CSV table of C-alpha atoms in Angstrom, one decimal:
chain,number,residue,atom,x,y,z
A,198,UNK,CA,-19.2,-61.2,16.4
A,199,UNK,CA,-21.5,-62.5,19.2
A,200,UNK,CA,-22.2,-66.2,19.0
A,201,UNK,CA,-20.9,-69.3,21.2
A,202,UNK,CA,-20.3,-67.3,23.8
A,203,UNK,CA,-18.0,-64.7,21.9
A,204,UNK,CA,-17.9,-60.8,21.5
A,205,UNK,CA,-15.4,-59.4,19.5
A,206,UNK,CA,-14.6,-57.3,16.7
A,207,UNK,CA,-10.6,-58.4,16.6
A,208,UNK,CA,-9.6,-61.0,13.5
A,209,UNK,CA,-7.7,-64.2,14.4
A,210,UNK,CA,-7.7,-67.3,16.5
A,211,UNK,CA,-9.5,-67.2,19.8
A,212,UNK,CA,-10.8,-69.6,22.4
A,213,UNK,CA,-13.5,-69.9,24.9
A,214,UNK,CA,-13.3,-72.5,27.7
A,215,UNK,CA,-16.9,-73.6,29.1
A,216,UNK,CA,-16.7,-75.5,32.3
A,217,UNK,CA,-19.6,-77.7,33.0
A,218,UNK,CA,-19.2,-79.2,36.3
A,219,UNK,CA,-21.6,-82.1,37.8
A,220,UNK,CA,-18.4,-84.7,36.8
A,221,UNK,CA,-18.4,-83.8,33.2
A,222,UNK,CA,-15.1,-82.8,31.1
A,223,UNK,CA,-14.6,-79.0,30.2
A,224,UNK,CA,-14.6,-77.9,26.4
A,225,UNK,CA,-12.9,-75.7,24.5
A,226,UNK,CA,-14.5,-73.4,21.8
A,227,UNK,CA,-11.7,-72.0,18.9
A,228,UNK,CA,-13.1,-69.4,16.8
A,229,UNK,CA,-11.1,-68.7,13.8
A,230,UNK,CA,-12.5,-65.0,12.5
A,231,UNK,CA,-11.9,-63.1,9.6
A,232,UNK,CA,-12.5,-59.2,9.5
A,233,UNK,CA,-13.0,-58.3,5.7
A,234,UNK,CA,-11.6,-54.6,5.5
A,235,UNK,CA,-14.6,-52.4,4.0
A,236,UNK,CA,-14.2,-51.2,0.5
A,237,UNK,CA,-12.9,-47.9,0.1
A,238,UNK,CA,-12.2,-45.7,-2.8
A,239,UNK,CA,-10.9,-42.4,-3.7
A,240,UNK,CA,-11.5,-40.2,-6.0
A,241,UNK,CA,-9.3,-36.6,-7.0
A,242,UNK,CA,-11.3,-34.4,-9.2
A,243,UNK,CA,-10.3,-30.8,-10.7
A,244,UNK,CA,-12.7,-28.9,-12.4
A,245,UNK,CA,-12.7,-25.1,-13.2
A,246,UNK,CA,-14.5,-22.4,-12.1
A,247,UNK,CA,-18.4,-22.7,-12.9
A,248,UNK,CA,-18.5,-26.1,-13.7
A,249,UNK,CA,-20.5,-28.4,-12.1
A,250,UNK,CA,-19.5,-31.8,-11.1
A,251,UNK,CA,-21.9,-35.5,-10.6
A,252,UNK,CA,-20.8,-37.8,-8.2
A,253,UNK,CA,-23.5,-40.6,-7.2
A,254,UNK,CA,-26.2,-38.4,-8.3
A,255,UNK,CA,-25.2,-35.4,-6.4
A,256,UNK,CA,-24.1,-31.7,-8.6
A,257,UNK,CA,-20.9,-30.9,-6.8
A,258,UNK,CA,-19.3,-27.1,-7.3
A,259,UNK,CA,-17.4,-26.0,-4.3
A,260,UNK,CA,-13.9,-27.9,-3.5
A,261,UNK,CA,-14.4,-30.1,-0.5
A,262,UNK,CA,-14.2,-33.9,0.2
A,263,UNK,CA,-17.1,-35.5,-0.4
A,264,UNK,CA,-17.9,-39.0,1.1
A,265,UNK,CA,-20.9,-41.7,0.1
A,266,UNK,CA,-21.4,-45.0,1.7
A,267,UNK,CA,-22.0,-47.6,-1.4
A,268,UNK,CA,-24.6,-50.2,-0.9
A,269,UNK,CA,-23.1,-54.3,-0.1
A,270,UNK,CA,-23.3,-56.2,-3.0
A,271,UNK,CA,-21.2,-59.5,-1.3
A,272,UNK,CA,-20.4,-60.6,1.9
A,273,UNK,CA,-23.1,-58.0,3.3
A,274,UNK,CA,-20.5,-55.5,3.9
A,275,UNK,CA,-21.1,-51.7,2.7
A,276,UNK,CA,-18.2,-49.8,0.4
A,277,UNK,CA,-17.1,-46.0,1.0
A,278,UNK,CA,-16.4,-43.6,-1.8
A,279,UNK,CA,-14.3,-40.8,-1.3
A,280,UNK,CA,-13.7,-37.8,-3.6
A,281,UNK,CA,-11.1,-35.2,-3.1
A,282,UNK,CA,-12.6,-32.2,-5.5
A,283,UNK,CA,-10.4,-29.3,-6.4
A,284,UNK,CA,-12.2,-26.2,-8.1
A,285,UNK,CA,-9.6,-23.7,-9.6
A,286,UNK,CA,-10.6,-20.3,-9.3
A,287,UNK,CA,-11.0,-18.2,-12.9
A,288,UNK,CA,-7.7,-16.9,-14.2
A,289,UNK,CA,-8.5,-13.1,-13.3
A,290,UNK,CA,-6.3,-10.8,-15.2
A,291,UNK,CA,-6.3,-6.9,-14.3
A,292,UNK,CA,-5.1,-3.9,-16.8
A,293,UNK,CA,-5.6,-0.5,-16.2
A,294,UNK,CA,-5.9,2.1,-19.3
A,295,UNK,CA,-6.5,5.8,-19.5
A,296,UNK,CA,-7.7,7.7,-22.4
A,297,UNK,CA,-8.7,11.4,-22.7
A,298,UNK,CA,-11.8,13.0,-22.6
A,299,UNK,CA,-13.1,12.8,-26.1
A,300,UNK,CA,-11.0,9.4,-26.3
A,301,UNK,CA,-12.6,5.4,-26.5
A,302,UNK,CA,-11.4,2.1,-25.3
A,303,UNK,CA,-11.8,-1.2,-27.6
A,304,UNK,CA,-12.1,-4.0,-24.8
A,305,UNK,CA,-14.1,-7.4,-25.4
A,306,UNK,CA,-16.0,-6.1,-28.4
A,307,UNK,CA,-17.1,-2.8,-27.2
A,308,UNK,CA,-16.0,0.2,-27.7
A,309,UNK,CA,-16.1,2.3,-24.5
A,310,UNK,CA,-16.1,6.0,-23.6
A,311,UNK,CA,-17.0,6.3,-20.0
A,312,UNK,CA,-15.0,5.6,-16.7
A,313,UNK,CA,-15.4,2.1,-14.7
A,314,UNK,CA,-15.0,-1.2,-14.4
A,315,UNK,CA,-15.3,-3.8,-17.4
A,316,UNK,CA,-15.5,-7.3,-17.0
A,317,UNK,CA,-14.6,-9.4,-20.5
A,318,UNK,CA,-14.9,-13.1,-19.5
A,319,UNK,CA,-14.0,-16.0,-21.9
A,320,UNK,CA,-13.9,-19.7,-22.0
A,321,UNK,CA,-10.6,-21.9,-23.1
A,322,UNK,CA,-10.6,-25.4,-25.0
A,323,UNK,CA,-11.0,-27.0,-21.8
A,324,UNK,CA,-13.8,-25.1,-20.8
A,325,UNK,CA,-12.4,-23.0,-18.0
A,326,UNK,CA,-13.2,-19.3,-17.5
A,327,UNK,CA,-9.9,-16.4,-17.8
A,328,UNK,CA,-11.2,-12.9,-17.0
A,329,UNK,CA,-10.0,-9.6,-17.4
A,330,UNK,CA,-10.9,-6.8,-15.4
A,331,UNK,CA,-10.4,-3.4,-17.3
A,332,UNK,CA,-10.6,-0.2,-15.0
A,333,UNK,CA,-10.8,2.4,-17.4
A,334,UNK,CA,-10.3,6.0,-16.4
A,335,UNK,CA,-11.4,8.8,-19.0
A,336,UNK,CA,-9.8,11.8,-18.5
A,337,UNK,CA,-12.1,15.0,-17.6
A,338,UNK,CA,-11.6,18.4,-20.5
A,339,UNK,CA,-9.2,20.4,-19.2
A,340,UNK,CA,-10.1,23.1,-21.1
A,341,UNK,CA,-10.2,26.5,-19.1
A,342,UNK,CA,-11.4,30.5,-19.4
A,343,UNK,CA,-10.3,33.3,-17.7
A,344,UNK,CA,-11.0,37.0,-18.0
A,345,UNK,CA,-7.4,39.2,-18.6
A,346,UNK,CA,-7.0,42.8,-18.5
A,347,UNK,CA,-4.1,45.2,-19.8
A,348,UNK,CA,-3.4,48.4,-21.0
A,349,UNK,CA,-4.4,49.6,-24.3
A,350,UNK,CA,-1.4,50.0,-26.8
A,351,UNK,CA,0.6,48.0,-25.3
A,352,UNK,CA,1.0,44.1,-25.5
A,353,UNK,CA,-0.5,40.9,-23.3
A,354,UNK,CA,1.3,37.8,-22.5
A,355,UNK,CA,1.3,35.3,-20.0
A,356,UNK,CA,2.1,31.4,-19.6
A,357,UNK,CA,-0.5,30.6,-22.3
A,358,UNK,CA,-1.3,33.8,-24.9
A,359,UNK,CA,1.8,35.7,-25.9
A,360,UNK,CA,2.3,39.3,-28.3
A,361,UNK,CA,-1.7,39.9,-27.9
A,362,UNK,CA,-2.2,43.3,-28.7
A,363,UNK,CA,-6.2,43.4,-29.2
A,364,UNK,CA,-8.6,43.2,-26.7
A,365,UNK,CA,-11.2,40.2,-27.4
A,366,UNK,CA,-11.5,36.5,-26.7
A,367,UNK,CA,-8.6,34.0,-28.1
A,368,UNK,CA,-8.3,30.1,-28.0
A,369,UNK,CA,-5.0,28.2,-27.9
A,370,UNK,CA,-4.3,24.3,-27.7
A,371,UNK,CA,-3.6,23.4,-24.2
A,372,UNK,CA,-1.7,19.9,-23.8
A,373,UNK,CA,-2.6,19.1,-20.1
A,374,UNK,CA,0.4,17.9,-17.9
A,375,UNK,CA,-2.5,15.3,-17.0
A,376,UNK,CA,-2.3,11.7,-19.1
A,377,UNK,CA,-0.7,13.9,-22.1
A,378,UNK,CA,-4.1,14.8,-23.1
A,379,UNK,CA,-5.0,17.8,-26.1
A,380,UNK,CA,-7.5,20.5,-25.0
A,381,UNK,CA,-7.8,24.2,-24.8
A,382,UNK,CA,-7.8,27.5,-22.9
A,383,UNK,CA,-9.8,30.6,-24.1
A,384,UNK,CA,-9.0,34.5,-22.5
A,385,UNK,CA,-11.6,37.3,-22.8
A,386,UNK,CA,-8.9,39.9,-22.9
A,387,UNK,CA,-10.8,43.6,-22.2
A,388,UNK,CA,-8.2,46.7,-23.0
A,389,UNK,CA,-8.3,49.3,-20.3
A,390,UNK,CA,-8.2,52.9,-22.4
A,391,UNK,CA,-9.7,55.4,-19.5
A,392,UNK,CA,-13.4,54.2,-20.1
A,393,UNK,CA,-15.5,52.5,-17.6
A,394,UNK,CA,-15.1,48.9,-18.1
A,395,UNK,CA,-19.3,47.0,-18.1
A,396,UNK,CA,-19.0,43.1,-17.8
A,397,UNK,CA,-22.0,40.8,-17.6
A,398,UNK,CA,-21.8,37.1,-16.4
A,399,UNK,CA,-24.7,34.7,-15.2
A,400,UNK,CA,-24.4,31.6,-13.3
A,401,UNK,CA,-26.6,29.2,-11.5
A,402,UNK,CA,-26.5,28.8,-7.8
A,403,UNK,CA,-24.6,25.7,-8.0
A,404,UNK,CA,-21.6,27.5,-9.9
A,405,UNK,CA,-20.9,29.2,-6.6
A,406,UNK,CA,-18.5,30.2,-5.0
A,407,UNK,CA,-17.5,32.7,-7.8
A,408,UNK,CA,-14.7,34.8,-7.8
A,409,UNK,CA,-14.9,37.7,-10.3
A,410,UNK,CA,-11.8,37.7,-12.1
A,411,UNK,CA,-8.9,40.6,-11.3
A,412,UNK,CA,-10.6,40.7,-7.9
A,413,UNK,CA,-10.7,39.6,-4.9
A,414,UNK,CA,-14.5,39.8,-4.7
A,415,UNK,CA,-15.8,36.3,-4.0
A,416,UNK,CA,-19.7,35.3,-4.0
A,417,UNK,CA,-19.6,32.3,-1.5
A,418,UNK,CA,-21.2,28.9,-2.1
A,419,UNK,CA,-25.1,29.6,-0.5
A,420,UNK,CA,-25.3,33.2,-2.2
A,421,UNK,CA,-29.2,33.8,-2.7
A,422,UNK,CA,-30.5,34.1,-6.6
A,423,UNK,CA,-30.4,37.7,-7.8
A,424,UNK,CA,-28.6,40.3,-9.7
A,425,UNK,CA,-25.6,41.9,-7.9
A,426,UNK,CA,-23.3,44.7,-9.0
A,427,UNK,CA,-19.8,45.7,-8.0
A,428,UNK,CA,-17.7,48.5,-8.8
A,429,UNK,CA,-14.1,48.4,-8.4
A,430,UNK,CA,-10.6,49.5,-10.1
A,431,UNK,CA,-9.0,47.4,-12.4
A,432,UNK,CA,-5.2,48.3,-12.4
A,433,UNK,CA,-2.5,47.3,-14.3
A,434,UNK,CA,1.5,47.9,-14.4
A,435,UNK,CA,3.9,47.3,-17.4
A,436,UNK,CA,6.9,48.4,-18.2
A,437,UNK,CA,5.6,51.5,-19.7
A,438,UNK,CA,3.5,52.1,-16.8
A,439,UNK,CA,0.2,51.6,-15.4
A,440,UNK,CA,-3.3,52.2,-16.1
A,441,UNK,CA,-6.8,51.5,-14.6
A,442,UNK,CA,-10.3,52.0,-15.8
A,443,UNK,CA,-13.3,51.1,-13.2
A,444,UNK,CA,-15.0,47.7,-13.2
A,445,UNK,CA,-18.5,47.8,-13.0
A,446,UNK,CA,-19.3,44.1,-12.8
A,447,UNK,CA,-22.9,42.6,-13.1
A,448,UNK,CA,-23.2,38.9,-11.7
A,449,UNK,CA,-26.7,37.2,-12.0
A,450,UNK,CA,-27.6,34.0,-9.9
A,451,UNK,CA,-30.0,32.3,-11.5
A,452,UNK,CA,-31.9,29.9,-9.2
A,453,UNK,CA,-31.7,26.1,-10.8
A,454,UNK,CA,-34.7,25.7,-13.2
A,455,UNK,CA,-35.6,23.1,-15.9
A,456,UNK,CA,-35.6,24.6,-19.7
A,457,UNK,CA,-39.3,25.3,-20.6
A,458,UNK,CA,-39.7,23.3,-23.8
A,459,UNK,CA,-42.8,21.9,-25.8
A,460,UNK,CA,-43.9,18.3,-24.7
A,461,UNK,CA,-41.1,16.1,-26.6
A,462,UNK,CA,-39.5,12.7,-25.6
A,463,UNK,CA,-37.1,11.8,-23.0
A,464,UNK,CA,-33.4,11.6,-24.0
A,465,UNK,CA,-30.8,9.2,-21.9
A,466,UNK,CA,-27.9,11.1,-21.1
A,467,UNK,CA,-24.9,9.2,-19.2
A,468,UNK,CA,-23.0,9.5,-16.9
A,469,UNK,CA,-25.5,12.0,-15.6
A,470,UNK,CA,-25.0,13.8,-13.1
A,471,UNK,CA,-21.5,14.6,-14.7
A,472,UNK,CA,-18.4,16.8,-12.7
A,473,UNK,CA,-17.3,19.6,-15.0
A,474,UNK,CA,-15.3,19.1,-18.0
A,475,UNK,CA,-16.4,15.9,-18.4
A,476,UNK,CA,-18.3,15.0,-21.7
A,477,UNK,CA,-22.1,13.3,-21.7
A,478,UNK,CA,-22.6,10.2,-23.9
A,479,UNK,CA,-26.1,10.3,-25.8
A,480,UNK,CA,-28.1,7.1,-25.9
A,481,UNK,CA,-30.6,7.5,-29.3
A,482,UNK,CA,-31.4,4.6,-32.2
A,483,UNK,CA,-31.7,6.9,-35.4
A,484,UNK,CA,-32.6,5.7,-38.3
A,485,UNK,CA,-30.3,6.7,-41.0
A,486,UNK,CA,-33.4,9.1,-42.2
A,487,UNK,CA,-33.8,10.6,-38.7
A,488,UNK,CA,-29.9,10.9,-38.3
A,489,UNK,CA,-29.3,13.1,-41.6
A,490,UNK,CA,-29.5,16.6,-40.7
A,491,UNK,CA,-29.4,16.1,-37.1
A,492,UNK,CA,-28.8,19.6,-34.9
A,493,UNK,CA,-27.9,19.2,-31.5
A,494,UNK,CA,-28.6,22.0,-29.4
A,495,UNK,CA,-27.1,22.8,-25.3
A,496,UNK,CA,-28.8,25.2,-23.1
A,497,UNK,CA,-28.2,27.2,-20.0
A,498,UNK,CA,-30.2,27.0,-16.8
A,499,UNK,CA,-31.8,30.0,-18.2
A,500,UNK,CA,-33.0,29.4,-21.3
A,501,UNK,CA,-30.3,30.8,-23.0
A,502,UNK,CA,-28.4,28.5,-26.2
A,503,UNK,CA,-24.6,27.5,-24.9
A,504,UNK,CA,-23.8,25.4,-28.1
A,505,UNK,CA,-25.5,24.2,-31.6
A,506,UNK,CA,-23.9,21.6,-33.6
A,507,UNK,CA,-24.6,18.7,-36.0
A,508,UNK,CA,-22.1,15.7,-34.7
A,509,UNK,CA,-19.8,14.1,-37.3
A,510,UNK,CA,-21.0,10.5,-36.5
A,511,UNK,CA,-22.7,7.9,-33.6
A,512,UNK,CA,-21.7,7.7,-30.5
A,513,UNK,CA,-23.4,11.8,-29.7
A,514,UNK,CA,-21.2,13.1,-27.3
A,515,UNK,CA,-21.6,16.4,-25.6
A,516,UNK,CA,-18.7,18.5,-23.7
A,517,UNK,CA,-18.3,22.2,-22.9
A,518,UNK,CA,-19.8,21.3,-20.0
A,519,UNK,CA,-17.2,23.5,-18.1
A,520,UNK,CA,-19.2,25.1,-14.8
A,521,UNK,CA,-21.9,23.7,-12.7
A,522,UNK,CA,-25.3,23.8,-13.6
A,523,UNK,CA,-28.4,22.3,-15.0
A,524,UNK,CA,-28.0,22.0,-18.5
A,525,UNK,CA,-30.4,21.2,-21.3
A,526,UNK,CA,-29.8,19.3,-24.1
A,527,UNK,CA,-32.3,19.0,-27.1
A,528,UNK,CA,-32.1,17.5,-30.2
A,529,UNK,CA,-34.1,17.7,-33.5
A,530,UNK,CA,-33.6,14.4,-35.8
A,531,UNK,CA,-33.8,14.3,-39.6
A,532,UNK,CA,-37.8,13.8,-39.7
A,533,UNK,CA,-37.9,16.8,-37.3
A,534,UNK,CA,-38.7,14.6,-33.9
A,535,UNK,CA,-37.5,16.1,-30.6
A,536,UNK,CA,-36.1,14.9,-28.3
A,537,UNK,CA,-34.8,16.6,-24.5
A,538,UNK,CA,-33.5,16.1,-21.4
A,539,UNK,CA,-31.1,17.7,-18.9
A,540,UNK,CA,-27.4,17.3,-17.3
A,541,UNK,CA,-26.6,17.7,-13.8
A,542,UNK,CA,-22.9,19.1,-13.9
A,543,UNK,CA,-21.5,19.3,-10.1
């Protein structure tokens, strides 16, 4: 307040004394003032998550307080507006499951077959968010193959194939100490009878290292494409003695090259690339025309057919995918349409 000689800001009684000299009596001013507090309000606000919030035409979304000085409308003095706002995070709830390799999770309306993280996100009554977060882990194939030798007439066991008295190749289940989960292991059981044993593999350059098995012949990771041949002496002891035959083993390294196939359309193949033993989802809308009679065929990196089969329903999955490679997958609908494309298995 500045008038008659005052300046002052402090409510209450006060006097100013003027002294005017020249004979005249001195006066006294009183000033009675009244400081009228300035309006205040506040405001506590909680809102969830995503929502939005209007406060005197501003969209408010992060907590925070929030102040706004409100326009006189007496005594010429302004109000303030205060508001405290509170946003609660989401409710985020976290599970964890783990199914096997030829296994599927239900989880917020989808079915799923492929390792990661899900997000299923829904609303209450009141209009706040609850998520759960699913990390899903699908368990690779453990299926395995080996090569086995022994001596003819007598019998093979081991820790997975027991009383085996023929030479060939056998399959057994296999429940994998790993998340409980069903599979398989095959042996190539060869019979050593005094004859010169012949056997043939092929692998790609990014199946190495190899190990030949019964040996200790390794081709290291880096080995250049071609045909190589060993020869060594396969022995074997029993209880009813030994007995050997010589090994004459051909490995050929293929160099990584695409299938040759005709001009045909591209398929989507996920997870892709893939690590071995782990199966490939195929992505394909079929009709239920093009799906009857379906054949779905898995080639080598050279050319040469791994697996032909006609799936029992949707989604197409592919496994046997058990070295490294390039694999190509084709499939020949219903109407006879092709379709390709290829799986990188590291």
């Amino acid at each position: 307040y500045d008038e008659y000689g005052f300046s002052t800001d402090m409510g209450g009684i006060q006097k100013q004394k003027f002294a005017f000299g020249d004979g005249r009596c001195d006066s006294v001013v009183y000033l009675d003032l009244k400081v009228i507090p300035v309006p205040t309000s506040v405001t506590t606000v909680t809102i969830c998550q995503g929502q939005k919030y209007q406060w005197n035409g501003r969209e408010l979304e992060r907590s925070g307080e929030y102040t706004d000085t409100l326009q006189a409308t007496s005594c010429d003095c302004d109000s303030v507006a205060t508001l405290l706002l509170t946003v609660t995070d989401a409710e985020v709830t976290q599970i964890e499951e783990t199914v096997c390799h030829d296994g599927s999770f239900d989880f917020g309306g989808r079915t799923l077959t492929e390792s990661g993280v899900y997000r299923d996100t829904v609303t209450d009554e009141s209009g706040c968010m609850a998520i759960t977060e699913l990390t899903l882990t699908v368990l690779p194939d453990y299926r395995r193959s080996y090569t086995a030798y022994f001596c003819a007439g007598t019998t093979y066991s081991d820790e997975n194939f027991q009383g085996v008295t023929e030479e060939g190749t056998y399959t057994n289940p296999l429940t994998s100490t790993v998340g409980g989960c069903d599979s398989t292991v095959t042996i190539t059981l060869i019979a050593l009878g005094g004859d010169t044993v012949r056997v043939t593999d092929s692998i790609t350059t990014e199946e190495l290292p190899y190990t030949i098995d019964g040996t200790d012949i390794t081709y290291e990771a880096g080995t250049e494409p071609g045909t190589y041949t060993d020869t060594v002496e396969i022995s074997v002891s029993t209880e009813a003695g030994e007995c050997s035959d010589v090994l004459i083993h051909t490995l050929v390294i293929d160099d990584v090259t695409a299938f040759n196939a005709a001009e045909v359309k591209e398929l989507i193949l996920t997870p892709n690339p893939v690590r071995v033993h782990e199966s490939v989802m195929v992505h394909l809308e079929l009709t239920p025309e093009e799906r009857e009679g379906l054949t779905v065929q898995v080639f080598s990196s050279t050319g040469s057919l791994m697996r032909q089969f006609t799936p029992d329903g949707e989604p197409i999955t592919i496994d046997g995918l058990d070295a490294a490679g390039v694999y190509m997958v084709r499939i020949v609908d219903g109407l006879g349409k092709v379709y390709t494309g290829k799986v990188i298995v590291r």
